[in-house]
PDB file of C-alpha atoms in Angstrom:
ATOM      1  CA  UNK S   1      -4.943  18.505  20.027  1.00  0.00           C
ATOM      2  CA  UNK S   2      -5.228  15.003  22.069  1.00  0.00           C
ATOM      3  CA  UNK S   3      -6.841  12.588  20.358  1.00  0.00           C
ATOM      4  CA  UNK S   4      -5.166  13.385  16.857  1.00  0.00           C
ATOM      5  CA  UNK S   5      -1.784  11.744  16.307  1.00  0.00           C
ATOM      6  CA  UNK S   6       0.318  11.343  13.450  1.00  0.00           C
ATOM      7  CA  UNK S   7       3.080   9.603  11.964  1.00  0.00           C
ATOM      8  CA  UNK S   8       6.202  10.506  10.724  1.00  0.00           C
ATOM      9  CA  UNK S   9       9.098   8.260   9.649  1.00  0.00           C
ATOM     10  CA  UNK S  10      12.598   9.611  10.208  1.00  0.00           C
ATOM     11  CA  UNK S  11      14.631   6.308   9.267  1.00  0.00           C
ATOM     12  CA  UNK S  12      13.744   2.618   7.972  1.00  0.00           C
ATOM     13  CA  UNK S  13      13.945   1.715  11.745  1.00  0.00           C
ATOM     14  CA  UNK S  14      12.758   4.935  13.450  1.00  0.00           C
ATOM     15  CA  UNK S  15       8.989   6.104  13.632  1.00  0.00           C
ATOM     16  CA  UNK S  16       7.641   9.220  15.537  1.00  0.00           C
ATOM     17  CA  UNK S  17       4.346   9.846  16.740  1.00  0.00           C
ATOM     18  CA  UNK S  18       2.398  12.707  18.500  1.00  0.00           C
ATOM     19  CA  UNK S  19      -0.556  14.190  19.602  1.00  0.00           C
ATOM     20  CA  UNK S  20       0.500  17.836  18.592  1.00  0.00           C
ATOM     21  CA  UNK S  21       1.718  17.113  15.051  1.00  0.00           C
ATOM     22  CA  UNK S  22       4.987  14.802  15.665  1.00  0.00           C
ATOM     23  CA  UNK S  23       8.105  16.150  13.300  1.00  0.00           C
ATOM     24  CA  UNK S  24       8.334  19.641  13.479  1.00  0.00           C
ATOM     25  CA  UNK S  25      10.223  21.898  10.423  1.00  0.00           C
ATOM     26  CA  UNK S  26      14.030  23.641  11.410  1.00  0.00           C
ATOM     27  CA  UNK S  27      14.605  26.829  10.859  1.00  0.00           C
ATOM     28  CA  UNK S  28      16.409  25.448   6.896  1.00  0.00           C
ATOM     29  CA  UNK S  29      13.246  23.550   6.070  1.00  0.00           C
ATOM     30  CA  UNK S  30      14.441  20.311   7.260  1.00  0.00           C
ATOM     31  CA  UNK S  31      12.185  17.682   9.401  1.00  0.00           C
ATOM     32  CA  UNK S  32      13.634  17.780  12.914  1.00  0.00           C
ATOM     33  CA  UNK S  33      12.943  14.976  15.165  1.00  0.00           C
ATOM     34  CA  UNK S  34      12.316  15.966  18.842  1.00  0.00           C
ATOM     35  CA  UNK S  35      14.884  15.327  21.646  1.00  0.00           C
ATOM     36  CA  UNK S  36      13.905  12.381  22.868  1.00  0.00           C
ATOM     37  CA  UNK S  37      17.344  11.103  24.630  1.00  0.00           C
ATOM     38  CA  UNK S  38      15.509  11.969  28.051  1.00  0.00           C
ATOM     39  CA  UNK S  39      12.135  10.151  27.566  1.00  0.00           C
ATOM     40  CA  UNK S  40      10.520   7.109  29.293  1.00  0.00           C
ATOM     41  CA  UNK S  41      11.836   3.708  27.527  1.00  0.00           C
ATOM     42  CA  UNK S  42       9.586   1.001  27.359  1.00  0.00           C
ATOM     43  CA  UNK S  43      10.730  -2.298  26.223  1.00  0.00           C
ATOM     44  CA  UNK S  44       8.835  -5.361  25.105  1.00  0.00           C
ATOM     45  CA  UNK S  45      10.108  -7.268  28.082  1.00  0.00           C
ATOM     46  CA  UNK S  46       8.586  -4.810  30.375  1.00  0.00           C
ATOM     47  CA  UNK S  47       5.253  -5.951  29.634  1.00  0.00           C
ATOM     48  CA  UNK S  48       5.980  -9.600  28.718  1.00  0.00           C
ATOM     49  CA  UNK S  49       3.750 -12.255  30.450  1.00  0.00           C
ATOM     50  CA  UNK S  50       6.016 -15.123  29.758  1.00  0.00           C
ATOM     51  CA  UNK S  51       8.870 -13.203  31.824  1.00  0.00           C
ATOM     52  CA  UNK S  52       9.361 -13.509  35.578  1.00  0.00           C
ATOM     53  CA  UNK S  53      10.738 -10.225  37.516  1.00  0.00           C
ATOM     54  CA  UNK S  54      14.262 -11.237  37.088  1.00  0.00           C
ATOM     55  CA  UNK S  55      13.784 -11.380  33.397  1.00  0.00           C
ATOM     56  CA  UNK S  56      13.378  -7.778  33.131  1.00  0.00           C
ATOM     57  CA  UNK S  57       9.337  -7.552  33.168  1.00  0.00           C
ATOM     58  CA  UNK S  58       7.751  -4.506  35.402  1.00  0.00           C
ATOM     59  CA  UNK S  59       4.412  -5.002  35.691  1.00  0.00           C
ATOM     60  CA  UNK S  60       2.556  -7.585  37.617  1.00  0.00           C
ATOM     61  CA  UNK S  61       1.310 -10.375  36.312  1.00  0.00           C
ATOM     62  CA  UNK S  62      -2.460  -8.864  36.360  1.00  0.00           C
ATOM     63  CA  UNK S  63      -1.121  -6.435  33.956  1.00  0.00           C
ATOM     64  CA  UNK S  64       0.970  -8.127  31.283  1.00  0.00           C
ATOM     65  CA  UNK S  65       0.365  -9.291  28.300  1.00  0.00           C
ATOM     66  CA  UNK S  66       1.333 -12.361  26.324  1.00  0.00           C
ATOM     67  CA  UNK S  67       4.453 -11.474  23.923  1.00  0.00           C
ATOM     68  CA  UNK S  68       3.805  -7.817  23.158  1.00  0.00           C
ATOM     69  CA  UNK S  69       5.635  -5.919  20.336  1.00  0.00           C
ATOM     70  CA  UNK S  70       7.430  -3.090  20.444  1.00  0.00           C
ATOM     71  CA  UNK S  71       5.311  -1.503  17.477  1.00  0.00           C
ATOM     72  CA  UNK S  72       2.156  -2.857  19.322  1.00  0.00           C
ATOM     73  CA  UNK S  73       3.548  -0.696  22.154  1.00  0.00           C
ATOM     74  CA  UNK S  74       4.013   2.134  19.731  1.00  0.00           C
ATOM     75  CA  UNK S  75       0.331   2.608  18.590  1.00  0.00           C
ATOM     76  CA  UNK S  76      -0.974   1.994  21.625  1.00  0.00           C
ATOM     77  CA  UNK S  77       1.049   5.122  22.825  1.00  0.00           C
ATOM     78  CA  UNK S  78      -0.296   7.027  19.543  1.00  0.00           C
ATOM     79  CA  UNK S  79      -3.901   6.014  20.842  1.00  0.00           C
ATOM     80  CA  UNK S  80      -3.280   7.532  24.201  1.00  0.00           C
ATOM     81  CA  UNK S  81      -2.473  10.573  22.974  1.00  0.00           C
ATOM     82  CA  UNK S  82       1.295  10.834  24.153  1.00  0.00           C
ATOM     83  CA  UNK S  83       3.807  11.528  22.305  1.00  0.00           C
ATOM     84  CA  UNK S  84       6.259   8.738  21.262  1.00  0.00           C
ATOM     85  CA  UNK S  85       9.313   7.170  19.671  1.00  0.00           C
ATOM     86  CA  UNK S  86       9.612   3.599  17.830  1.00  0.00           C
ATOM     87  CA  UNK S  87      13.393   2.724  17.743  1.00  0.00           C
ATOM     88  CA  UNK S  88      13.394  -0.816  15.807  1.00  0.00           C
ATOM     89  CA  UNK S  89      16.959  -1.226  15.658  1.00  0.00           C
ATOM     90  CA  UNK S  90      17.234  -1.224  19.500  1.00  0.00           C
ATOM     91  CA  UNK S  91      16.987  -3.969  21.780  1.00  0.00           C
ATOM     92  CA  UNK S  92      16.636  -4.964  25.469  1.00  0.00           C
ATOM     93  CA  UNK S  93      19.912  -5.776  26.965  1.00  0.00           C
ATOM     94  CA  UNK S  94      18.929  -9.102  29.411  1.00  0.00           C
ATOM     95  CA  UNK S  95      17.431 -10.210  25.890  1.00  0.00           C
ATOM     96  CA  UNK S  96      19.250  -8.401  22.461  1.00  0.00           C
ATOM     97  CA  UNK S  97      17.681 -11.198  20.259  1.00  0.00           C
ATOM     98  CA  UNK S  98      13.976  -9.286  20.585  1.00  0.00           C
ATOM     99  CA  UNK S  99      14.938  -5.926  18.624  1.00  0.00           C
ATOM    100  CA  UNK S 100      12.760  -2.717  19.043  1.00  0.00           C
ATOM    101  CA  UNK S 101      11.749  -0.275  21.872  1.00  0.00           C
ATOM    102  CA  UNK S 102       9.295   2.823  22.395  1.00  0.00           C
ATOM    103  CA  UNK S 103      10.536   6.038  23.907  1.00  0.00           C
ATOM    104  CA  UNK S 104       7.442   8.108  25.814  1.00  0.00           C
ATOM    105  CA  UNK S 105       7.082  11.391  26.639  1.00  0.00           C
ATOM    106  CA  UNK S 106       6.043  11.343  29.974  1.00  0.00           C
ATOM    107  CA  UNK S 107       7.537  14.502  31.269  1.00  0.00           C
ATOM    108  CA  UNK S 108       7.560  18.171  29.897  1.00  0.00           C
ATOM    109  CA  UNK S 109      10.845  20.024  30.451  1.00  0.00           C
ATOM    110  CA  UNK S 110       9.808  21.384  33.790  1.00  0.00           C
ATOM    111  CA  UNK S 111      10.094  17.601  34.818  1.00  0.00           C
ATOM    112  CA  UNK S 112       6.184  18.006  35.427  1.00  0.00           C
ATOM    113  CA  UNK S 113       3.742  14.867  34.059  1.00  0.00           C
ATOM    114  CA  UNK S 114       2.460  16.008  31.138  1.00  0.00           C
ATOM    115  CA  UNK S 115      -1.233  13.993  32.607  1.00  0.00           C
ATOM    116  CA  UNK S 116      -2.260  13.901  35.815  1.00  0.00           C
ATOM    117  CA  UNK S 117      -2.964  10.483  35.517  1.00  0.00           C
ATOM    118  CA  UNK S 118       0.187   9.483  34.196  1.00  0.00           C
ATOM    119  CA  UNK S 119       2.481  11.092  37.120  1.00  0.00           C
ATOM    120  CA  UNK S 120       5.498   8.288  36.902  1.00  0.00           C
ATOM    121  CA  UNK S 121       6.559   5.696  35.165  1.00  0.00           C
ATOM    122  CA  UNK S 122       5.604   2.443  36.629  1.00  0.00           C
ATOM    123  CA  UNK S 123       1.827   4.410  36.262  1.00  0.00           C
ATOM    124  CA  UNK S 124       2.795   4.440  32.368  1.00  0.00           C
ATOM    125  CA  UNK S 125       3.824   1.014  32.028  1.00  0.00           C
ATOM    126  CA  UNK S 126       0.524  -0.402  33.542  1.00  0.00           C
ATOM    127  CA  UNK S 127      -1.664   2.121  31.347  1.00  0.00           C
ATOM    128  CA  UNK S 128      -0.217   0.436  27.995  1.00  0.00           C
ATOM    129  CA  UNK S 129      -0.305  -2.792  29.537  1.00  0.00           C
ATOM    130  CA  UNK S 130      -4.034  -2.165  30.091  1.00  0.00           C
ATOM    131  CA  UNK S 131      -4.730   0.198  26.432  1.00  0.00           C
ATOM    132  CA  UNK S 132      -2.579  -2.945  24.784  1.00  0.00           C
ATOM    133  CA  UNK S 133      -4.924  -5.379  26.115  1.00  0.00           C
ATOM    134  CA  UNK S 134      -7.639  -3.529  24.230  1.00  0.00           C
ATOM    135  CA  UNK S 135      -5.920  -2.719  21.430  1.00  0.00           C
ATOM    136  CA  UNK S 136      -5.374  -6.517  20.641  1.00  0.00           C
ATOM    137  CA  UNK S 137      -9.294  -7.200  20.965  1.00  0.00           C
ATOM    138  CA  UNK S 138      -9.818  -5.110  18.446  1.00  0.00           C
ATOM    139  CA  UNK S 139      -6.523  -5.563  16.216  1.00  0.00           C
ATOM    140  CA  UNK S 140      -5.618  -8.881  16.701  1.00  0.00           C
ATOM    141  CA  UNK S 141      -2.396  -9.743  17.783  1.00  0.00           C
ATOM    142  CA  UNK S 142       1.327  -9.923  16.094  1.00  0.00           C
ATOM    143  CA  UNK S 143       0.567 -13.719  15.184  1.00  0.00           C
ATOM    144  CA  UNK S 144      -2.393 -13.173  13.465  1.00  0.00           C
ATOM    145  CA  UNK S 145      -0.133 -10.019  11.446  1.00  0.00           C
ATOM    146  CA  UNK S 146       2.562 -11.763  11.017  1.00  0.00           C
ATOM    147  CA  UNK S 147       5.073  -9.358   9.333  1.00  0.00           C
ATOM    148  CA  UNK S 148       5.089  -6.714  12.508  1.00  0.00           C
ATOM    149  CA  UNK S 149       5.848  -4.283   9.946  1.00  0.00           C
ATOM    150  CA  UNK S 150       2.754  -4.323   8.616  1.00  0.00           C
ATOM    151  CA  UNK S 151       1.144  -2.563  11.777  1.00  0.00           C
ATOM    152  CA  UNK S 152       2.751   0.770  10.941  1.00  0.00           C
ATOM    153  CA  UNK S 153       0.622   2.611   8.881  1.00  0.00           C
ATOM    154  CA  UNK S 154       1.847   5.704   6.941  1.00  0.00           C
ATOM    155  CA  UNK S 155       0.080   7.267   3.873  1.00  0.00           C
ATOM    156  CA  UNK S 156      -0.713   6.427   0.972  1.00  0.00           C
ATOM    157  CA  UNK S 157       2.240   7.148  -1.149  1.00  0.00           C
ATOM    158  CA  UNK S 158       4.682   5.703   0.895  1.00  0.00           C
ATOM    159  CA  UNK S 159       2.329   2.374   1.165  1.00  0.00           C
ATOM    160  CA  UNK S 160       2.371   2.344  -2.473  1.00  0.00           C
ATOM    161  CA  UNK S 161       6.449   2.675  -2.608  1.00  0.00           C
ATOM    162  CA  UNK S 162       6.729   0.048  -0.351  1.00  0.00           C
ATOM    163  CA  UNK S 163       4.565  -2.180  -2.070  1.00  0.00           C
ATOM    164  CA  UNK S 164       6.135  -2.087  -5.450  1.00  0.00           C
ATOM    165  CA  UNK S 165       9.625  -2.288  -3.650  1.00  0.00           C
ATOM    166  CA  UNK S 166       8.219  -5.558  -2.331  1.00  0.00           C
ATOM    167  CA  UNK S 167       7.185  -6.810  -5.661  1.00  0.00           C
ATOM    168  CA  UNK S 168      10.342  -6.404  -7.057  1.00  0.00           C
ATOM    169  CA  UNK S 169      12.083  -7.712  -4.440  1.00  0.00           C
ATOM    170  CA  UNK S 170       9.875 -10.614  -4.964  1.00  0.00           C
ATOM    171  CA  UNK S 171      10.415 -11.237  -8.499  1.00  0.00           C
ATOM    172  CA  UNK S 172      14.563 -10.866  -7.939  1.00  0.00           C
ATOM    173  CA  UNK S 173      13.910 -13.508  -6.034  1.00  0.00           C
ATOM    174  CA  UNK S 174      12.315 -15.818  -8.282  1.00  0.00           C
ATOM    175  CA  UNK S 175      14.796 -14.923 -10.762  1.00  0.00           C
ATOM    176  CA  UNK S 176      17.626 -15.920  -9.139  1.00  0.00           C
ATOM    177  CA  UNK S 177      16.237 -19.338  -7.929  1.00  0.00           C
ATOM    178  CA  UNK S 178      15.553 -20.254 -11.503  1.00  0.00           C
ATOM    179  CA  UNK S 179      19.132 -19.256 -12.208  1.00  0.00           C
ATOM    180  CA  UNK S 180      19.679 -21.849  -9.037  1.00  0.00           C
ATOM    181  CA  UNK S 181      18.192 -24.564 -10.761  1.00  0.00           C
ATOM    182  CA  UNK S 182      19.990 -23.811 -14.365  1.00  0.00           C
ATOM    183  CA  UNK S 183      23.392 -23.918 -12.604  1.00  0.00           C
ATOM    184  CA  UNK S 184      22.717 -27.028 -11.394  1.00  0.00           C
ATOM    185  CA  UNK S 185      22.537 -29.096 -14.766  1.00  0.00           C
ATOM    186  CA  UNK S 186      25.397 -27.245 -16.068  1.00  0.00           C
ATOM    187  CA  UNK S 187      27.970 -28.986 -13.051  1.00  0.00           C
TER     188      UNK S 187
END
């Protein structure tokens, strides 16, 4: 089971990710997201090189990385093997302009690490710090992206929704700045 993760998507701001299979089906049918109110949160900030202590970042200096992303954080969790939770919408209270955190489950409901290597969470933080700095030699980082939206892969079908979606979105677009530049003359 470790090594395989996949992806399901829950919300336009919410992904899920595991190494046992990620949404799981209710008892009606429907996808049900696992609890994950009582998982590890790991903000941006946490990891953030440009930060100092006070400014909210946990790991030393040796560790951190230069402005990390919250769905940077996300895949590197899905490429350890752990189980995790992209919330997009949420952000870091000592900074609420940088939006997005990952929830990690760290802990199995016997309060018992789920890897022995991973027995708290100041041992998790420095672990993505470390797989992130990896991750980015082989992936680039969010500058050379871009759109950080762009890093979350799903299938097929829903790549190919989203791309049409953004095609008309950008021909509305052009539309109405040609309507722009009609209204003008007419003043």
């Amino acid at each position: 089971m470790a090594g395989k993760s996949s992806v399901g998507v829950d919300s336009t701001s919410e992904v899920s990710s595991s190494a046992s299979g990620g949404v799981s089906a209710g008892t009606d049918g429907k996808k049900q997201q696992p609890d994950s109110s009582r998982w590890v949160v790991i903000y941006p900030a946490y990891l953030d090189k440009r930060r100092t202590e006070s400014e909210g970042r946990k790991v030393s200096l040796e560790y951190a990385v230069n402005a990390p992303h919250a769905i940077e954080i996300f895949k590197v969790v899905a490429s350890m093997g752990l189980q995790g939770h992209l919330e997009l919408a949420k952000s870091y209270s000592r900074d609420f302009f940088v939006k997005g955190r990952v929830r990690v489950k760290l802990f199995d409901e016997n309060h018992c690490p789920l890897r022995s290597d991973l027995c708290n969470r100041k041992a998790l933080r420095i672990a993505i710090a470390k797989e992130l700095v990896k991750w980015r030699l082989q992936n680039g980082s969010m500058e050379k992206h871009g759109d950080p939206l762009s890093l979350i892969s799903l299938n097929k079908s829903n790549e190919n929704e989203s791309k049409s979606s953004s095609a008309n979105v950008n021909a509305s677009s052009s539309s109405s700045s040609s309507n722009k530049k009609k209204s003008k003359g007419r003043k």
